Tab-separated table of C-alpha atoms in Angstrom:
chain	number	residue	atom	x	y	z
A	1	MET	CA	-35.289	4.871	19.833
A	2	ASP	CA	-37.178	2.241	21.823
A	3	SER	CA	-40.261	2.436	19.646
A	4	TRP	CA	-38.237	1.782	16.506
A	5	VAL	CA	-36.521	-1.199	18.045
A	6	ALA	CA	-39.863	-2.595	19.128
A	7	ALA	CA	-41.333	-1.994	15.668
A	8	ASP	CA	-38.366	-3.677	14.084
A	9	ASN	CA	-38.652	-6.703	16.340
A	10	ALA	CA	-42.348	-6.944	15.572
A	11	GLU	CA	-41.489	-7.072	11.862
A	12	GLY	CA	-39.168	-9.990	12.538
A	13	PRO	CA	-35.386	-10.151	12.537
A	14	SER	CA	-35.113	-10.928	8.821
A	15	ARG	CA	-36.482	-7.538	7.821
A	16	GLY	CA	-34.070	-5.780	10.204
A	17	ALA	CA	-31.206	-7.836	8.830
A	18	ARG	CA	-32.187	-7.031	5.259
A	19	LYS	CA	-32.286	-3.319	6.028
A	20	ARG	CA	-28.935	-3.507	7.757
A	21	ALA	CA	-27.413	-5.271	4.731
A	22	ALA	CA	-28.945	-2.682	2.367
A	23	ILE	CA	-27.487	0.153	4.466
A	24	LEU	CA	-24.030	-1.451	4.450
A	25	GLU	CA	-24.165	-1.993	0.683
A	26	ALA	CA	-25.274	1.618	0.126
A	27	ALA	CA	-22.671	2.941	2.549
A	28	GLN	CA	-19.897	1.117	0.709
A	29	GLN	CA	-20.954	2.764	-2.575
A	30	VAL	CA	-21.225	6.199	-0.988
A	31	PHE	CA	-17.877	5.972	0.830
A	32	VAL	CA	-16.070	4.776	-2.296
A	33	ALA	CA	-17.641	7.515	-4.447
A	34	HIS	CA	-17.218	10.444	-2.033
A	35	GLY	CA	-14.524	9.474	0.462
A	36	PHE	CA	-15.025	9.345	4.226
A	37	VAL	CA	-15.170	13.115	4.697
A	38	GLY	CA	-17.408	13.662	1.664
A	39	ALA	CA	-19.916	10.922	2.501
A	40	SER	CA	-23.023	11.804	4.523
A	41	MET	CA	-25.557	9.716	6.416
A	42	ASP	CA	-28.234	11.421	4.267
A	43	GLN	CA	-26.676	10.056	1.078
A	44	VAL	CA	-26.418	6.587	2.623
A	45	ALA	CA	-30.078	6.682	3.656
A	46	ALA	CA	-31.184	7.848	0.196
A	47	THR	CA	-29.067	5.219	-1.585
A	48	ALA	CA	-30.398	2.457	0.684
A	49	SER	CA	-33.987	3.764	0.337
A	50	VAL	CA	-34.449	3.953	4.099
A	51	SER	CA	-34.950	6.883	6.456
A	52	LYS	CA	-32.010	8.578	8.100
A	53	GLN	CA	-33.444	7.440	11.457
A	54	THR	CA	-33.200	3.831	10.308
A	55	VAL	CA	-29.533	4.333	9.436
A	56	TYR	CA	-28.890	5.759	12.909
A	57	LYS	CA	-30.847	2.950	14.532
A	58	HIS	CA	-28.351	0.468	13.101
A	59	PHE	CA	-25.164	2.581	13.234
A	60	SER	CA	-24.487	5.259	15.838
A	61	ASP	CA	-22.380	7.503	13.586
A	62	LYS	CA	-20.487	7.672	10.281
A	63	GLU	CA	-17.367	6.201	11.830
A	64	ALA	CA	-19.189	3.165	13.223
A	65	LEU	CA	-20.814	2.684	9.825
A	66	PHE	CA	-17.477	2.880	8.032
A	67	ARG	CA	-15.881	0.371	10.408
A	68	GLU	CA	-18.747	-2.046	9.800
A	69	VAL	CA	-18.426	-1.664	6.011
A	70	VAL	CA	-14.727	-2.498	6.271
A	71	THR	CA	-15.374	-5.425	8.585
A	72	ASN	CA	-18.005	-6.775	6.241
A	73	VAL	CA	-15.955	-6.505	3.065
A	74	VAL	CA	-12.756	-7.893	4.557
A	75	ARG	CA	-14.622	-10.796	6.186
A	76	ALA	CA	-16.426	-11.644	2.947
A	77	ARG	CA	-13.137	-11.467	1.100
A	78	ASP	CA	-11.214	-14.120	2.952
A	79	GLY	CA	-13.960	-15.914	4.822
A	80	GLY	CA	-12.308	-18.952	6.255
A	81	ILE	CA	-9.586	-19.294	3.623
A	82	ALA	CA	-6.809	-19.504	6.169
A	83	THR	CA	-8.942	-21.764	8.321
A	84	ASP	CA	-9.512	-24.140	5.400
A	85	PHE	CA	-5.794	-24.169	4.856
A	86	LEU	CA	-5.184	-25.033	8.496
A	87	SER	CA	-7.781	-27.779	8.584
A	88	THR	CA	-6.350	-29.678	5.606
A	89	GLY	CA	-2.974	-30.057	7.258
A	90	ASP	CA	-2.145	-33.367	5.658
A	91	GLY	CA	-1.462	-32.387	2.040
A	92	PRO	CA	1.955	-31.346	0.723
A	93	ILE	CA	2.855	-27.872	1.977
A	94	GLY	CA	3.703	-26.428	-1.454
A	95	GLU	CA	0.377	-27.463	-2.931
A	96	ARG	CA	-1.563	-26.171	0.064
A	97	LEU	CA	0.302	-22.845	0.117
A	98	ARG	CA	-0.210	-22.270	-3.601
A	99	SER	CA	-3.903	-22.946	-3.246
A	100	PHE	CA	-4.085	-20.544	-0.276
A	101	ALA	CA	-1.997	-17.902	-2.074
A	102	ARG	CA	-4.131	-17.961	-5.217
A	103	HIS	CA	-7.351	-17.574	-3.266
A	104	PHE	CA	-6.010	-14.936	-0.924
A	105	LEU	CA	-4.464	-12.807	-3.668
A	106	LYS	CA	-7.643	-12.927	-5.754
A	107	GLY	CA	-9.638	-11.893	-2.687
A	108	VAL	CA	-7.338	-8.954	-1.943
A	109	MET	CA	-7.415	-7.860	-5.591
A	110	GLN	CA	-11.218	-7.706	-5.932
A	111	PRO	CA	-12.120	-4.214	-7.173
A	112	ASN	CA	-14.400	-3.426	-4.209
A	113	VAL	CA	-11.740	-4.548	-1.725
A	114	LEU	CA	-9.114	-2.456	-3.542
A	115	LYS	CA	-11.402	0.591	-3.528
A	116	LEU	CA	-11.937	0.231	0.193
A	117	ARG	CA	-8.225	-0.232	0.855
A	118	ARG	CA	-7.536	2.915	-1.169
A	119	LEU	CA	-10.139	4.790	0.846
A	120	VAL	CA	-8.761	3.587	4.190
A	121	ILE	CA	-5.196	4.492	3.240
A	122	GLY	CA	-6.251	7.900	1.962
A	123	GLU	CA	-8.151	8.821	5.132
A	124	THR	CA	-6.186	7.112	7.866
A	125	GLY	CA	-3.721	9.998	8.198
A	126	ARG	CA	-6.599	12.167	9.415
A	127	PHE	CA	-8.628	9.342	11.007
A	128	PRO	CA	-6.164	6.728	12.248
A	129	GLU	CA	-8.867	4.530	13.754
A	130	LEU	CA	-10.417	3.838	10.325
A	131	GLY	CA	-7.685	1.458	9.240
A	132	GLN	CA	-7.627	-0.613	12.412
A	133	SER	CA	-10.413	-3.007	11.373
A	134	PHE	CA	-8.925	-3.412	7.917
A	135	TYR	CA	-5.517	-4.192	9.386
A	136	ASP	CA	-6.752	-6.454	12.184
A	137	LEU	CA	-9.131	-8.491	10.023
A	138	GLY	CA	-6.836	-8.486	6.988
A	139	PRO	CA	-3.056	-8.840	7.118
A	140	LYS	CA	-2.808	-9.287	10.890
A	141	ARG	CA	-5.337	-12.091	11.123
A	142	ALA	CA	-4.021	-13.783	7.974
A	143	ALA	CA	-0.466	-13.696	9.322
A	144	GLN	CA	-1.521	-15.128	12.675
A	145	GLN	CA	-3.360	-18.035	11.085
A	146	LEU	CA	-0.574	-18.667	8.598
A	147	ALA	CA	2.025	-18.633	11.370
A	148	LEU	CA	0.239	-21.509	13.093
A	149	ALA	CA	-0.013	-23.476	9.863
A	150	LEU	CA	3.649	-22.884	9.009
A	151	SER	CA	4.794	-23.939	12.486
A	152	ASP	CA	2.851	-27.135	12.109
A	153	ALA	CA	4.219	-27.784	8.594
A	154	ALA	CA	7.772	-27.049	9.755
A	155	ALA	CA	7.462	-29.499	12.638
A	156	ARG	CA	6.255	-32.213	10.241
A	157	GLN	CA	9.316	-31.642	8.016
A	158	GLY	CA	11.700	-31.530	10.984
A	159	LEU	CA	12.521	-27.855	10.272
A	160	SER	CA	13.001	-25.284	12.972
A	161	LEU	CA	11.096	-22.069	12.357
A	162	ASP	CA	12.472	-19.453	14.763
A	163	ASP	CA	9.896	-16.761	14.069
A	164	PRO	CA	6.706	-18.160	12.511
A	165	GLN	CA	5.015	-14.749	12.556
A	166	LEU	CA	7.835	-13.214	10.507
A	167	ALA	CA	7.792	-16.190	8.121
A	168	ALA	CA	4.052	-15.720	7.625
A	169	GLU	CA	4.525	-12.019	6.921
A	170	HIS	CA	7.307	-12.770	4.447
A	171	LEU	CA	4.984	-15.185	2.672
A	172	LEU	CA	2.267	-12.541	2.457
A	173	SER	CA	4.850	-10.015	1.227
A	174	LEU	CA	5.934	-12.308	-1.589
A	175	ILE	CA	2.352	-13.044	-2.624
A	176	LEU	CA	0.804	-9.582	-2.376
A	177	TRP	CA	3.297	-6.762	-2.814
A	178	ILE	CA	3.957	-6.700	-6.566
A	179	PRO	CA	0.386	-6.534	-7.898
A	180	LEU	CA	-1.054	-4.696	-4.894
A	181	ASN	CA	1.508	-1.890	-4.851
A	182	GLN	CA	1.132	-1.446	-8.591
A	183	VAL	CA	-2.640	-1.226	-8.542
A	184	MET	CA	-2.648	1.054	-5.480
A	185	LEU	CA	-0.320	3.569	-7.130
A	186	LEU	CA	-1.636	3.310	-10.694
A	187	GLY	CA	-5.306	3.137	-9.836
A	188	ASP	CA	-6.579	0.631	-12.384
A	189	GLU	CA	-8.428	-2.020	-10.432
A	190	ASN	CA	-8.736	-4.343	-13.411
A	191	SER	CA	-5.156	-4.357	-14.571
A	192	PHE	CA	-4.402	-8.007	-13.740
A	193	THR	CA	-5.938	-11.122	-15.228
A	194	ASP	CA	-6.635	-14.101	-12.980
A	195	ALA	CA	-3.813	-15.937	-14.745
A	196	ALA	CA	-1.357	-13.130	-13.965
A	197	LEU	CA	-2.414	-13.151	-10.300
A	198	ASP	CA	-2.063	-16.938	-10.120
A	199	ARG	CA	1.464	-16.606	-11.418
A	200	TYR	CA	2.365	-14.021	-8.753
A	201	ALA	CA	0.897	-16.339	-6.120
A	202	ASP	CA	2.803	-19.372	-7.412
A	203	VAL	CA	6.213	-17.739	-7.806
A	204	GLY	CA	5.797	-16.028	-4.432
A	205	VAL	CA	5.199	-19.377	-2.756
A	206	THR	CA	8.161	-20.948	-4.576
A	207	ALA	CA	10.454	-18.171	-3.338
A	208	PHE	CA	9.058	-18.544	0.181
A	209	LEU	CA	9.549	-22.310	0.335
A	210	ARG	CA	13.175	-21.921	-0.754
A	211	ALA	CA	13.805	-19.037	1.638
A	212	TYR	CA	12.619	-21.088	4.599
A	213	GLY	CA	13.955	-24.451	3.490
A	214	PHE	CA	10.611	-26.204	3.090
A	215	ALA	CA	10.474	-29.205	0.764
A	216	ASP	CA	8.300	-28.110	-2.181
A	217	GLY	CA	5.749	-30.870	-2.472
B	1	MET	CA	3.496	35.920	-19.271
B	2	ASP	CA	6.492	37.107	-21.292
B	3	SER	CA	7.125	40.097	-19.060
B	4	TRP	CA	7.251	37.887	-15.939
B	5	VAL	CA	9.720	35.544	-17.560
B	6	ALA	CA	11.880	38.457	-18.613
B	7	ALA	CA	11.704	39.979	-15.117
B	8	ASP	CA	12.634	36.657	-13.597
B	9	ASN	CA	15.601	36.227	-15.917
B	10	ALA	CA	16.756	39.754	-15.107
B	11	GLU	CA	16.733	38.858	-11.408
B	12	GLY	CA	18.991	35.917	-12.173
B	13	PRO	CA	18.247	32.209	-12.279
B	14	SER	CA	18.914	31.607	-8.581
B	15	ARG	CA	15.943	33.717	-7.535
B	16	GLY	CA	13.686	31.838	-9.960
B	17	ALA	CA	15.000	28.532	-8.653
B	18	ARG	CA	14.457	29.636	-5.046
B	19	LYS	CA	10.859	30.622	-5.787
B	20	ARG	CA	10.250	27.346	-7.566
B	21	ALA	CA	11.608	25.402	-4.585
B	22	ALA	CA	9.469	27.485	-2.186
B	23	ILE	CA	6.358	26.767	-4.269
B	24	LEU	CA	7.100	23.026	-4.313
B	25	GLU	CA	7.682	22.991	-0.552
B	26	ALA	CA	4.438	24.922	0.046
B	27	ALA	CA	2.523	22.727	-2.384
B	28	GLN	CA	3.640	19.582	-0.592
B	29	GLN	CA	2.314	20.967	2.707
B	30	VAL	CA	-0.970	22.072	1.168
B	31	PHE	CA	-1.563	18.781	-0.687
B	32	VAL	CA	-0.802	16.701	2.401
B	33	ALA	CA	-3.077	18.851	4.581
B	34	HIS	CA	-6.047	19.172	2.201
B	35	GLY	CA	-5.738	16.352	-0.349
B	36	PHE	CA	-5.529	16.840	-4.095
B	37	VAL	CA	-9.150	17.897	-4.526
B	38	GLY	CA	-9.135	20.164	-1.464
B	39	ALA	CA	-5.892	21.967	-2.314
B	40	SER	CA	-6.014	25.217	-4.300
B	41	MET	CA	-3.382	27.202	-6.168
B	42	ASP	CA	-4.393	30.181	-3.976
B	43	GLN	CA	-3.414	28.301	-0.817
B	44	VAL	CA	-0.124	27.247	-2.394
B	45	ALA	CA	0.656	30.839	-3.384
B	46	ALA	CA	-0.201	32.148	0.095
B	47	THR	CA	1.856	29.448	1.836
B	48	ALA	CA	4.840	30.121	-0.435
B	49	SER	CA	4.412	33.906	-0.027
B	50	VAL	CA	4.324	34.444	-3.775
B	51	SER	CA	1.602	35.673	-6.106
B	52	LYS	CA	-0.750	33.232	-7.780
B	53	GLN	CA	0.682	34.409	-11.111
B	54	THR	CA	4.135	33.286	-10.000
B	55	VAL	CA	2.758	29.829	-9.192
B	56	TYR	CA	1.203	29.598	-12.648
B	57	LYS	CA	4.397	30.845	-14.258
B	58	HIS	CA	6.225	27.779	-12.888
B	59	PHE	CA	3.407	25.210	-13.042
B	60	SER	CA	0.638	25.241	-15.630
B	61	ASP	CA	-2.045	23.678	-13.388
B	62	LYS	CA	-2.642	21.844	-10.122
B	63	GLU	CA	-1.963	18.470	-11.703
B	64	ALA	CA	1.413	19.534	-13.106
B	65	LEU	CA	2.289	20.956	-9.687
B	66	PHE	CA	1.319	17.752	-7.944
B	67	ARG	CA	3.355	15.618	-10.351
B	68	GLU	CA	6.368	17.815	-9.724
B	69	VAL	CA	5.961	17.543	-5.934
B	70	VAL	CA	5.900	13.764	-6.238
B	71	THR	CA	8.881	13.716	-8.570
B	72	ASN	CA	10.824	15.930	-6.219
B	73	VAL	CA	10.108	13.958	-3.058
B	74	VAL	CA	10.671	10.542	-4.598
B	75	ARG	CA	13.931	11.676	-6.226
B	76	ALA	CA	15.202	13.193	-2.987
B	77	ARG	CA	14.260	10.026	-1.152
B	78	ASP	CA	16.361	7.543	-3.039
B	79	GLY	CA	18.757	9.779	-4.906
B	80	GLY	CA	21.329	7.464	-6.340
B	81	ILE	CA	21.003	4.709	-3.756
B	82	ALA	CA	20.529	1.999	-6.328
B	83	THR	CA	23.224	3.550	-8.467
B	84	ASP	CA	25.667	3.513	-5.553
B	85	PHE	CA	24.822	-0.097	-5.029
B	86	LEU	CA	25.505	-0.872	-8.686
B	87	SER	CA	28.795	0.997	-8.764
B	88	THR	CA	30.304	-0.885	-5.821
B	89	GLY	CA	29.831	-4.229	-7.497
B	90	ASP	CA	32.873	-5.841	-5.923
B	91	GLY	CA	31.770	-6.280	-2.300
B	92	PRO	CA	29.960	-9.367	-0.977
B	93	ILE	CA	26.365	-9.412	-2.226
B	94	GLY	CA	24.789	-9.918	1.231
B	95	GLU	CA	26.577	-6.935	2.711
B	96	ARG	CA	25.758	-4.716	-0.269
B	97	LEU	CA	22.109	-5.739	-0.320
B	98	ARG	CA	21.683	-5.132	3.419
B	99	SER	CA	23.211	-1.701	3.066
B	100	PHE	CA	20.912	-0.929	0.122
B	101	ALA	CA	17.862	-2.349	1.930
B	102	ARG	CA	18.445	-0.305	5.100
B	103	HIS	CA	18.821	2.934	3.154
B	104	PHE	CA	15.941	2.267	0.828
B	105	LEU	CA	13.506	1.258	3.574
B	106	LYS	CA	14.384	4.311	5.681
B	107	GLY	CA	13.860	6.517	2.623
B	108	VAL	CA	10.442	4.982	1.883
B	109	MET	CA	9.419	5.290	5.547
B	110	GLN	CA	10.174	9.013	5.909
B	111	PRO	CA	7.006	10.711	7.173
B	112	ASN	CA	6.774	13.134	4.223
B	113	VAL	CA	7.208	10.295	1.716
B	114	LEU	CA	4.564	8.234	3.527
B	115	LYS	CA	2.144	11.173	3.551
B	116	LEU	CA	2.611	11.643	-0.171
B	117	ARG	CA	2.174	7.930	-0.862
B	118	ARG	CA	-1.039	7.999	1.180
B	119	LEU	CA	-2.253	10.991	-0.809
B	120	VAL	CA	-1.430	9.386	-4.169
B	121	ILE	CA	-3.150	6.133	-3.225
B	122	GLY	CA	-6.207	7.963	-1.922
B	123	GLU	CA	-6.666	10.064	-5.075
B	124	THR	CA	-5.484	7.754	-7.822
B	125	GLY	CA	-8.865	6.052	-8.170
B	126	ARG	CA	-10.304	9.396	-9.339
B	127	PHE	CA	-7.070	10.714	-10.932
B	128	PRO	CA	-5.146	7.694	-12.235
B	129	GLU	CA	-2.367	9.814	-13.725
B	130	LEU	CA	-1.315	11.112	-10.291
B	131	GLY	CA	0.348	7.882	-9.254
B	132	GLN	CA	2.328	7.350	-12.435
B	133	SER	CA	5.331	9.473	-11.405
B	134	PHE	CA	5.376	7.913	-7.951
B	135	TYR	CA	5.320	4.426	-9.434
B	136	ASP	CA	7.794	5.104	-12.247
B	137	LEU	CA	10.347	6.908	-10.090
B	138	GLY	CA	9.824	4.672	-7.062
B	139	PRO	CA	9.253	0.908	-7.215
B	140	LYS	CA	9.608	0.576	-10.994
B	141	ARG	CA	12.945	2.366	-11.228
B	142	ALA	CA	14.293	0.670	-8.100
B	143	ALA	CA	13.336	-2.764	-9.447
B	144	GLN	CA	14.971	-2.064	-12.810
B	145	GLN	CA	18.244	-0.979	-11.232
B	146	LEU	CA	18.205	-3.841	-8.760
B	147	ALA	CA	17.529	-6.344	-11.542
B	148	LEU	CA	20.753	-5.288	-13.276
B	149	ALA	CA	22.739	-5.535	-10.053
B	150	LEU	CA	21.286	-8.943	-9.221
B	151	SER	CA	22.018	-10.296	-12.709
B	152	ASP	CA	25.592	-9.176	-12.334
B	153	ALA	CA	25.929	-10.674	-8.839
B	154	ALA	CA	24.348	-13.946	-10.001
B	155	ALA	CA	26.788	-14.209	-12.902
B	156	ARG	CA	29.714	-13.697	-10.515
B	157	GLN	CA	28.454	-16.534	-8.311
B	158	GLY	CA	27.757	-18.809	-11.288
B	159	LEU	CA	24.020	-18.742	-10.548
B	160	SER	CA	21.376	-18.578	-13.240
B	161	LEU	CA	18.709	-15.966	-12.589
B	162	ASP	CA	15.824	-16.660	-14.985
B	163	ASP	CA	13.822	-13.535	-14.254
B	164	PRO	CA	15.961	-10.770	-12.700
B	165	GLN	CA	13.048	-8.316	-12.714
B	166	LEU	CA	10.907	-10.697	-10.668
B	167	ALA	CA	13.805	-11.380	-8.307
B	168	ALA	CA	14.252	-7.647	-7.787
B	169	GLU	CA	10.545	-7.215	-7.058
B	170	HIS	CA	10.628	-10.117	-4.606
B	171	LEU	CA	13.539	-8.440	-2.837
B	172	LEU	CA	11.609	-5.182	-2.595
B	173	SER	CA	8.553	-7.102	-1.355
B	174	LEU	CA	10.538	-8.716	1.446
B	175	ILE	CA	12.106	-5.417	2.494
B	176	LEU	CA	9.119	-3.099	2.267
B	177	TRP	CA	5.783	-4.828	2.724
B	178	ILE	CA	5.583	-5.496	6.461
B	179	PRO	CA	6.295	-1.988	7.813
B	180	LEU	CA	4.827	-0.129	4.833
B	181	ASN	CA	1.491	-1.952	4.782
B	182	GLN	CA	1.168	-1.523	8.543
B	183	VAL	CA	1.859	2.200	8.503
B	184	MET	CA	-0.365	2.774	5.456
B	185	LEU	CA	-3.356	1.106	7.103
B	186	LEU	CA	-2.786	2.296	10.679
B	187	GLY	CA	-1.737	5.826	9.824
B	188	ASP	CA	1.011	6.443	12.372
B	189	GLU	CA	4.020	7.615	10.408
B	190	ASN	CA	6.355	7.355	13.388
B	191	SER	CA	5.514	3.869	14.531
B	192	PHE	CA	8.868	2.261	13.672
B	193	THR	CA	12.275	3.018	15.154
B	194	ASP	CA	15.317	2.992	12.890
B	195	ALA	CA	16.445	-0.199	14.621
B	196	ALA	CA	13.134	-1.902	13.854
B	197	LEU	CA	13.383	-0.867	10.201
B	198	ASP	CA	16.972	-2.103	9.985
B	199	ARG	CA	15.810	-5.454	11.256
B	200	TYR	CA	13.083	-5.704	8.614
B	201	ALA	CA	15.668	-4.812	5.971
B	202	ASP	CA	18.166	-7.393	7.228
B	203	VAL	CA	15.766	-10.320	7.614
B	204	GLY	CA	14.194	-9.479	4.260
B	205	VAL	CA	17.574	-9.688	2.564
B	206	THR	CA	18.404	-12.949	4.364
B	207	ALA	CA	15.160	-14.510	3.127
B	208	PHE	CA	15.821	-13.212	-0.395
B	209	LEU	CA	19.377	-14.606	-0.567
B	210	ARG	CA	18.145	-18.037	0.505
B	211	ALA	CA	15.180	-17.940	-1.864
B	212	TYR	CA	17.436	-17.252	-4.848
B	213	GLY	CA	20.385	-19.369	-3.766
B	214	PHE	CA	22.902	-16.543	-3.343
B	215	ALA	CA	25.843	-17.123	-1.027
B	216	ASP	CA	25.317	-14.785	1.926
B	217	GLY	CA	28.601	-12.970	2.209
């Protein structure tokens, strides 16, 4: 292993990073096409046009590779959306939440994110650890960041918010459930237009604001 | 085939019905253990202690068998809950909705229902038709029945409900999403106590009533 690492360093970090990205991209394709059980490190290596040793240099086993694919896709999906929302704390809450909801829902409903979610859900009965990254980086992290933002917004409006975490999860429920449950069960990843998703985001936020007594501005 | 049917009729319908139920029970086990692709009619026959011919007499192919397993489980899960709710239209809406929500959430969160949902979601990318029964008999049917009940309750309270179908889906979102998404991604079908589920049902209904302006009685 040491000689490979040394060779890689000699080639410069950018080449190593490019190979790593190519392996992750290939792995995502292979996992989605064949499932976790059906996918092999050989297929990933062939698809990425690298040697199997190179795959193992970057990822110790199939499980580590899968976790990194999930981490990568979920991070790319909502990179900083909740943080942006938090950092622009001065605008009207309704406007800010609708903007967040539209972005977040579109991110969740991207075909590659949906395919990965389907894969995680399908395999997590046999491999419970596979869904942990998806859950932690996805709904859990989003709810935690939203809870902070909602607490702050409530304080500004003189509202008391007993359980900000629950409020955040209710908001996510209202935004995500209808289209996500439908596409998960019916399998067509392109069944919603952007306009239809925007509407689900908007009406979900409206229901949330009323449920929690926020002024809709 | 005709001779088997005749033999079965001669043995009386109850024996045929018992065999059919045994095949469905066995099929559910085999599908959950091996997935749709991995399951075979041979395994189902062996698990049900019947001949493969008997399996084919009742179900024309693996897909028909799977659809019937789904139909069976989803029907058993929420048999008449929404109808009960509709037929007792005189009680206070909050009380009736909480009772419905607790029953419905517990039904959805039964381990065998969760396993089947996981299986459907995992396979529906490759076999889109598999999820149709689950969707039609589950969330779609529940939302349709709820929409009628909510329209009726709104009229009694002098509220206008512009989109009863959307309201019903928002109610289901608030009841189901938090525990269901968590268990789907993390894979532990026994991670919630009944008390925890009841709480999700109750707070979901409270948020819904406020969102739609219903008096909570």
